[in-house]
């Protein structure tokens, strides 16, 4: 059974710190980022150790030194070891890429929270991530080590990533493209067609792409070589064609700008484009409402009502119906709460339209 980001958060909320967790999944799906974001929200310090890059146990436990008082060998604390007594989240990344001698060092750490005789602060927890698949150069893990982890196959959904991308302000053109072409988010469906050194898209590469294209209002032949080196030729070709054929205002522009000027641009959109725009509006609201003040909420409310009325005034009842169908506590709980509390007129119109069917 695979778990998504929401399920992972629930597991982390309800698993004691004394129990270790192992996430199994492909590279580039955001295991590290999702964990860091989760624990940052809890105010916890995350220490990430890339075990696959360690050539010697000393990289993990520190270097030996002679204790002048006892005459015995001690180990100097490694740079990452907490000395303030506060618990940490120790994230052991690339666990099954580590050398066997490094893995032996992990055994006592995962069982007793000790490293070379020194204990982690009470309340510290250990989480590891491993890549799974025949395409990786991996180290077989000792069954005794594996038995010390609760193991979950982690596969965040496209919706998980889209919500994160919106919250992280990735370029809206990428968000809209992935929303309509989810097969290009990860390389799973494309990598069998490529050689090792040919680029294929993954979640990390789309983030890097966003950092580059946000500097360009339009995308053309000059930018294509830059992007193709990040997500590959095929994905770049499809992405650029999409961007240049879909000149659709973003959710931020519609909800926080001058809707009257935007309405002229969206008037002749196709049904699929409107459907994607509806989803984009909900997704954007879901990610910003937590940090929005009352004045901003007023603007959001006014423009959201204008958008809904615009659909009705332009004989787009089916788009209005789709807009209503998205309003659920399961997928967009913050947005549903916002509409019911801050957009009374809109909420009433939506309920009235539902009763007409």
Short mmCIF file of C-alpha atoms in Angstrom, two decimals:
data_model
loop_
_atom_site.label_atom_id
_atom_site.label_comp_id
_atom_site.label_asym_id
_atom_site.label_seq_id
_atom_site.Cartn_x
_atom_site.Cartn_y
_atom_site.Cartn_z
CA UNK A 1 0.00 0.00 0.00
CA UNK A 2 1.37 3.41 -0.95
CA UNK A 3 0.81 6.58 1.05
CA UNK A 4 0.50 10.19 -0.12
CA UNK A 5 1.59 13.39 1.62
CA UNK A 6 -1.60 13.79 3.66
CA UNK A 7 -1.32 10.22 4.91
CA UNK A 8 2.36 10.71 5.70
CA UNK A 9 1.55 13.77 7.81
CA UNK A 10 -1.03 11.73 9.70
CA UNK A 11 1.51 8.97 10.32
CA UNK A 12 4.07 11.47 11.58
CA UNK A 13 1.47 13.04 13.87
CA UNK A 14 0.62 9.69 15.44
CA UNK A 15 3.92 7.81 15.57
CA UNK A 16 5.94 8.11 18.81
CA UNK A 17 9.38 9.65 18.43
CA UNK A 18 10.87 6.41 19.72
CA UNK A 19 9.78 4.57 16.56
CA UNK A 20 11.85 4.96 13.40
CA UNK A 21 10.24 5.59 10.03
CA UNK A 22 11.55 4.60 6.60
CA UNK A 23 10.15 6.06 3.38
CA UNK A 24 10.62 4.05 0.21
CA UNK A 25 10.22 5.77 -3.15
CA UNK A 26 11.78 6.97 -6.35
CA UNK A 27 14.31 9.79 -6.49
CA UNK A 28 13.12 13.31 -7.11
CA UNK A 29 9.60 12.92 -5.67
CA UNK A 30 10.24 15.34 -2.81
CA UNK A 31 10.80 13.03 0.17
CA UNK A 32 13.35 15.35 1.77
CA UNK A 33 11.46 18.56 1.05
CA UNK A 34 8.14 17.25 2.36
CA UNK A 35 9.71 16.08 5.62
CA UNK A 36 11.60 19.34 6.10
CA UNK A 37 8.42 21.37 5.50
CA UNK A 38 6.43 19.21 7.92
CA UNK A 39 8.89 19.49 10.79
CA UNK A 40 9.59 23.16 10.12
CA UNK A 41 5.89 23.73 10.71
CA UNK A 42 6.30 21.99 14.07
CA UNK A 43 9.29 24.12 14.99
CA UNK A 44 11.57 21.08 15.02
CA UNK A 45 15.18 21.09 13.89
CA UNK A 46 15.94 18.69 11.04
CA UNK A 47 19.47 17.38 10.53
CA UNK A 48 19.89 15.76 7.11
CA UNK A 49 22.73 13.28 6.59
CA UNK A 50 23.41 12.00 3.07
CA UNK A 51 24.74 8.56 3.94
CA UNK A 52 25.52 7.70 0.33
CA UNK A 53 28.18 10.41 0.34
CA UNK A 54 29.97 9.14 3.44
CA UNK A 55 33.15 7.19 2.74
CA UNK A 56 33.99 6.29 6.33
CA UNK A 57 32.17 5.78 9.67
CA UNK A 58 34.17 8.75 10.96
CA UNK A 59 32.04 10.99 8.74
CA UNK A 60 29.10 9.97 10.90
CA UNK A 61 30.44 9.41 14.41
CA UNK A 62 33.33 11.85 14.42
CA UNK A 63 37.11 11.33 14.63
CA UNK A 64 38.84 9.43 17.45
CA UNK A 65 40.92 11.27 20.03
CA UNK A 66 42.73 10.30 23.22
CA UNK A 67 41.02 11.27 26.45
CA UNK A 68 43.85 12.82 28.50
CA UNK A 69 42.18 11.99 31.81
CA UNK A 70 41.31 8.35 31.20
CA UNK A 71 43.89 7.51 28.57
CA UNK A 72 41.15 5.89 26.51
CA UNK A 73 39.89 6.67 23.04
CA UNK A 74 36.91 9.02 22.68
CA UNK A 75 35.24 10.31 19.57
CA UNK A 76 34.96 14.01 18.90
CA UNK A 77 31.37 14.99 18.31
CA UNK A 78 30.53 15.38 14.61
CA UNK A 79 29.43 18.81 13.42
CA UNK A 80 25.76 17.91 13.38
CA UNK A 81 25.41 16.36 16.83
CA UNK A 82 23.09 18.45 19.08
CA UNK A 83 24.81 19.90 22.13
CA UNK A 84 22.00 22.08 23.48
CA UNK A 85 19.92 19.18 24.81
CA UNK A 86 17.05 19.92 22.41
CA UNK A 87 15.59 17.01 20.41
CA UNK A 88 16.29 16.81 16.70
CA UNK A 89 14.87 14.99 13.72
CA UNK A 90 17.70 12.98 12.22
CA UNK A 91 16.95 12.37 8.55
CA UNK A 92 19.10 9.59 7.12
CA UNK A 93 18.84 10.11 3.38
CA UNK A 94 20.06 7.55 0.83
CA UNK A 95 20.24 4.86 3.53
CA UNK A 96 20.56 2.05 1.00
CA UNK A 97 23.36 3.84 -0.83
CA UNK A 98 25.58 3.84 2.27
CA UNK A 99 28.71 1.72 2.54
CA UNK A 100 28.32 -1.44 4.69
CA UNK A 101 30.71 -0.05 7.34
CA UNK A 102 28.58 3.11 7.63
CA UNK A 103 25.44 1.01 7.97
CA UNK A 104 26.99 -0.86 10.88
CA UNK A 105 27.35 2.45 12.68
CA UNK A 106 23.65 3.12 12.17
CA UNK A 107 22.60 -0.02 14.07
CA UNK A 108 23.12 1.36 17.59
CA UNK A 109 21.75 4.73 16.58
CA UNK A 110 18.43 3.33 15.38
CA UNK A 111 17.99 1.01 18.36
CA UNK A 112 19.32 2.97 21.34
CA UNK A 113 19.59 6.54 20.01
CA UNK A 114 23.32 6.32 20.73
CA UNK A 115 26.31 7.14 18.56
CA UNK A 116 29.78 6.14 19.80
CA UNK A 117 28.42 6.10 23.33
CA UNK A 118 26.76 9.51 23.16
CA UNK A 119 22.98 9.74 23.34
CA UNK A 120 20.71 11.92 21.25
CA UNK A 121 18.56 14.29 23.33
CA UNK A 122 15.29 12.75 24.59
CA UNK A 123 12.47 13.13 22.08
CA UNK A 124 14.75 12.95 19.05
CA UNK A 125 13.47 10.88 16.18
CA UNK A 126 15.04 9.08 13.25
CA UNK A 127 13.60 8.98 9.74
CA UNK A 128 15.27 7.47 6.71
CA UNK A 129 14.60 7.52 2.99
CA UNK A 130 15.64 4.92 0.45
CA UNK A 131 15.37 4.72 -3.31
CA UNK A 132 13.69 1.64 -4.65
CA UNK A 133 14.21 0.23 -8.15
CA UNK A 134 16.55 -1.73 -10.38
CA UNK A 135 17.97 1.45 -11.93
CA UNK A 136 19.84 2.42 -8.76
CA UNK A 137 23.22 1.23 -7.43
CA UNK A 138 22.14 0.14 -3.97
CA UNK A 139 23.47 -1.61 -0.90
CA UNK A 140 21.51 -4.55 0.50
CA UNK A 141 20.22 -3.65 3.94
CA UNK A 142 20.70 -5.96 6.90
CA UNK A 143 17.33 -7.47 7.97
CA UNK A 144 18.18 -6.58 11.57
CA UNK A 145 18.48 -2.92 10.53
CA UNK A 146 15.33 -2.99 8.42
CA UNK A 147 13.34 -4.47 11.32
CA UNK A 148 14.00 -1.32 13.34
CA UNK A 149 11.91 0.85 11.01
CA UNK A 150 8.23 1.29 10.26
CA UNK A 151 8.35 1.13 6.46
CA UNK A 152 6.06 3.04 4.10
CA UNK A 153 6.06 3.18 0.33
CA UNK A 154 5.72 6.87 -0.35
CA UNK A 155 4.18 8.22 -3.53
CA UNK A 156 2.98 11.83 -3.23
CA UNK A 157 0.13 12.63 -5.61
CA UNK A 158 0.13 15.20 -8.36
CA UNK A 159 -2.35 17.22 -6.30
CA UNK A 160 0.10 17.16 -3.37
CA UNK A 161 2.76 18.66 -5.58
CA UNK A 162 0.46 21.24 -7.17
CA UNK A 163 -0.60 22.54 -3.77
CA UNK A 164 3.04 22.71 -2.69
CA UNK A 165 4.01 24.44 -5.95
CA UNK A 166 1.28 27.04 -5.52
CA UNK A 167 2.29 27.67 -1.91
CA UNK A 168 5.95 27.95 -2.93
CA UNK A 169 5.12 30.42 -5.73
CA UNK A 170 6.43 28.34 -8.60
CA UNK A 171 5.80 29.84 -12.02
CA UNK A 172 2.07 29.61 -12.77
CA UNK A 173 2.77 28.39 -16.30
CA UNK A 174 4.39 25.27 -14.88
CA UNK A 175 1.55 24.73 -12.39
CA UNK A 176 -1.08 25.01 -15.14
CA UNK A 177 0.91 22.76 -17.46
CA UNK A 178 1.31 19.98 -14.89
CA UNK A 179 -2.33 20.32 -13.89
CA UNK A 180 -3.33 19.48 -17.47
CA UNK A 181 -0.41 17.15 -18.24
CA UNK A 182 0.33 15.26 -14.99
CA UNK A 183 2.30 12.58 -16.82
CA UNK A 184 5.13 15.11 -17.17
CA UNK A 185 5.55 15.72 -13.44
CA UNK A 186 7.67 12.63 -12.81
CA UNK A 187 9.94 10.71 -15.12
CA UNK A 188 8.25 7.35 -14.51
CA UNK A 189 6.44 7.26 -17.84
CA UNK A 190 9.27 8.76 -19.86
CA UNK A 191 12.58 7.40 -18.56
CA UNK A 192 12.28 4.01 -20.29
CA UNK A 193 12.55 5.89 -23.58
CA UNK A 194 15.82 7.60 -22.65
CA UNK A 195 19.45 6.85 -21.89
CA UNK A 196 20.98 7.59 -18.48
CA UNK A 197 22.39 11.00 -19.42
CA UNK A 198 19.27 12.22 -21.19
CA UNK A 199 17.22 14.48 -19.00
CA UNK A 200 13.66 13.65 -18.07
CA UNK A 201 11.44 15.74 -15.78
CA UNK A 202 10.97 15.19 -12.09
CA UNK A 203 9.71 17.37 -9.26
CA UNK A 204 13.12 18.85 -8.49
CA UNK A 205 13.73 19.73 -12.14
CA UNK A 206 10.43 21.61 -12.44
CA UNK A 207 11.41 23.69 -9.42
CA UNK A 208 14.73 24.55 -11.10
CA UNK A 209 12.90 25.36 -14.32
CA UNK A 210 10.63 27.76 -12.45
CA UNK A 211 13.63 29.63 -11.04
CA UNK A 212 14.82 30.29 -14.59
CA UNK A 213 11.66 31.04 -16.57
CA UNK A 214 10.21 33.41 -13.97
CA UNK A 215 12.58 35.99 -15.46
CA UNK A 216 10.94 35.70 -18.89
CA UNK A 217 7.41 36.84 -19.70
CA UNK A 218 7.49 34.85 -22.93
CA UNK A 219 9.25 31.61 -23.77
CA UNK A 220 10.87 31.13 -27.17
CA UNK A 221 13.83 29.64 -28.97
CA UNK A 222 16.37 31.49 -26.80
CA UNK A 223 15.11 29.91 -23.59
CA UNK A 224 14.52 26.43 -25.01
CA UNK A 225 18.13 25.14 -24.70
CA UNK A 226 18.30 26.24 -21.05
CA UNK A 227 15.10 24.43 -20.12
CA UNK A 228 15.84 21.31 -22.17
CA UNK A 229 18.96 20.77 -20.07
CA UNK A 230 16.72 20.59 -17.00
CA UNK A 231 13.64 18.63 -18.07
CA UNK A 232 14.74 17.11 -21.38
CA UNK A 233 13.93 17.75 -25.03
CA UNK A 234 10.55 16.06 -25.18
CA UNK A 235 9.10 17.70 -22.08
CA UNK A 236 10.50 21.08 -23.13
CA UNK A 237 8.89 20.87 -26.56
CA UNK A 238 5.47 20.00 -25.14
CA UNK A 239 5.76 22.58 -22.35
CA UNK A 240 6.75 25.46 -24.64
CA UNK A 241 3.99 24.63 -27.09
CA UNK A 242 1.46 24.59 -24.25
CA UNK A 243 2.64 27.92 -22.84
CA UNK A 244 2.51 29.66 -26.20
CA UNK A 245 -0.94 28.30 -27.04
CA UNK A 246 -2.56 28.94 -23.63
CA UNK A 247 -2.43 32.59 -22.69
CA UNK A 248 -4.51 32.21 -19.52
CA UNK A 249 -4.28 34.63 -16.57
CA UNK A 250 -3.12 33.03 -13.34
CA UNK A 251 -5.25 32.63 -10.22
CA UNK A 252 -3.33 35.40 -8.44
CA UNK A 253 -4.06 37.82 -11.27
CA UNK A 254 -7.78 37.00 -11.22
CA UNK A 255 -8.28 37.01 -7.45
CA UNK A 256 -5.98 39.85 -6.42
CA UNK A 257 -6.00 42.12 -9.47
CA UNK A 258 -8.55 44.05 -11.50
CA UNK A 259 -11.07 41.41 -12.51
CA UNK A 260 -12.86 43.66 -15.02
CA UNK A 261 -9.73 43.86 -17.18
CA UNK A 262 -9.02 40.15 -16.82
CA UNK A 263 -12.57 39.19 -17.80
CA UNK A 264 -11.97 40.37 -21.37
CA UNK A 265 -9.03 37.97 -21.66
CA UNK A 266 -10.83 34.89 -20.36
CA UNK A 267 -14.13 35.48 -22.14
CA UNK A 268 -13.36 33.17 -25.05
CA UNK A 269 -11.55 30.37 -23.23
CA UNK A 270 -12.47 26.80 -24.06
CA UNK A 271 -14.34 24.56 -21.62
CA UNK A 272 -11.16 22.62 -20.72
CA UNK A 273 -9.35 25.90 -20.08
CA UNK A 274 -12.14 27.12 -17.81
CA UNK A 275 -12.14 23.79 -15.99
CA UNK A 276 -8.42 24.13 -15.32
CA UNK A 277 -8.92 27.75 -14.27
CA UNK A 278 -11.56 26.72 -11.71
CA UNK A 279 -9.15 24.22 -10.19
CA UNK A 280 -6.39 26.79 -10.20
CA UNK A 281 -8.53 29.27 -8.24
CA UNK A 282 -9.38 26.73 -5.55
CA UNK A 283 -5.79 25.54 -5.32
CA UNK A 284 -4.48 29.09 -4.98
CA UNK A 285 -6.95 29.98 -2.24
CA UNK A 286 -6.16 26.79 -0.35
CA UNK A 287 -2.49 27.74 -0.11
CA UNK A 288 -2.69 31.45 0.79
CA UNK A 289 -5.67 31.86 3.13
CA UNK A 290 -3.69 30.94 6.24
CA UNK A 291 -1.48 34.02 5.86
CA UNK A 292 -4.08 36.45 4.45
CA UNK A 293 -5.36 39.46 6.42
CA UNK A 294 -8.94 40.75 6.43
CA UNK A 295 -8.39 43.40 3.76
CA UNK A 296 -6.89 40.82 1.41
CA UNK A 297 -9.75 38.42 2.13
CA UNK A 298 -12.19 41.15 1.15
CA UNK A 299 -10.47 41.56 -2.23
CA UNK A 300 -10.39 37.80 -2.75
CA UNK A 301 -14.06 37.53 -1.89
CA UNK A 302 -15.12 40.34 -4.23
CA UNK A 303 -13.17 38.97 -7.18
CA UNK A 304 -14.31 35.40 -6.58
CA UNK A 305 -17.95 36.57 -6.66
CA UNK A 306 -17.26 38.57 -9.83
CA UNK A 307 -15.77 35.49 -11.45
CA UNK A 308 -18.74 33.33 -10.53
CA UNK A 309 -21.21 35.97 -11.78
CA UNK A 310 -19.16 36.33 -14.96
CA UNK A 311 -19.69 32.64 -15.67
CA UNK A 312 -23.43 32.99 -15.18
CA UNK A 313 -23.74 36.15 -17.25
CA UNK A 314 -21.90 34.53 -20.15
CA UNK A 315 -24.08 31.42 -20.29
CA UNK A 316 -21.42 29.16 -18.81
CA UNK A 317 -23.66 27.21 -16.47
CA UNK A 318 -21.67 24.00 -16.92
CA UNK A 319 -18.52 25.83 -15.79
CA UNK A 320 -20.42 27.19 -12.80
CA UNK A 321 -21.52 23.65 -11.96
CA UNK A 322 -17.93 22.44 -12.17
CA UNK A 323 -16.87 25.33 -9.91
CA UNK A 324 -19.43 24.25 -7.30
CA UNK A 325 -18.43 20.59 -7.53
CA UNK A 326 -14.90 21.45 -6.45
CA UNK A 327 -16.05 23.01 -3.18
CA UNK A 328 -15.43 20.12 -0.79
CA UNK A 329 -13.94 19.72 2.67
CA UNK A 330 -11.92 16.75 1.50
CA UNK A 331 -9.91 18.50 -1.21
CA UNK A 332 -10.10 22.19 -0.33
CA UNK A 333 -11.16 22.57 3.32
CA UNK A 334 -9.70 26.07 3.78
CA UNK A 335 -11.39 27.34 0.62
CA UNK A 336 -14.75 25.88 1.59
CA UNK A 337 -14.51 27.55 4.99
CA UNK A 338 -13.54 30.85 3.36
CA UNK A 339 -16.48 30.81 0.94
CA UNK A 340 -19.02 29.92 3.62
CA UNK A 341 -17.72 32.57 6.07
CA UNK A 342 -16.56 35.41 3.81
CA UNK A 343 -18.61 35.05 0.62
CA UNK A 344 -22.17 34.74 1.87
CA UNK A 345 -23.71 35.92 -1.41
CA UNK A 346 -21.60 33.49 -3.41
CA UNK A 347 -22.34 30.60 -1.07
CA UNK A 348 -26.07 31.28 -1.34
CA UNK A 349 -25.90 31.45 -5.15
CA UNK A 350 -24.02 28.17 -5.27
CA UNK A 351 -26.58 26.46 -3.04
CA UNK A 352 -29.44 27.87 -5.14
CA UNK A 353 -27.89 26.57 -8.34
CA UNK A 354 -27.51 23.14 -6.77
CA UNK A 355 -31.21 23.03 -5.87
CA UNK A 356 -32.12 23.85 -9.49
CA UNK A 357 -30.64 20.54 -10.69
#
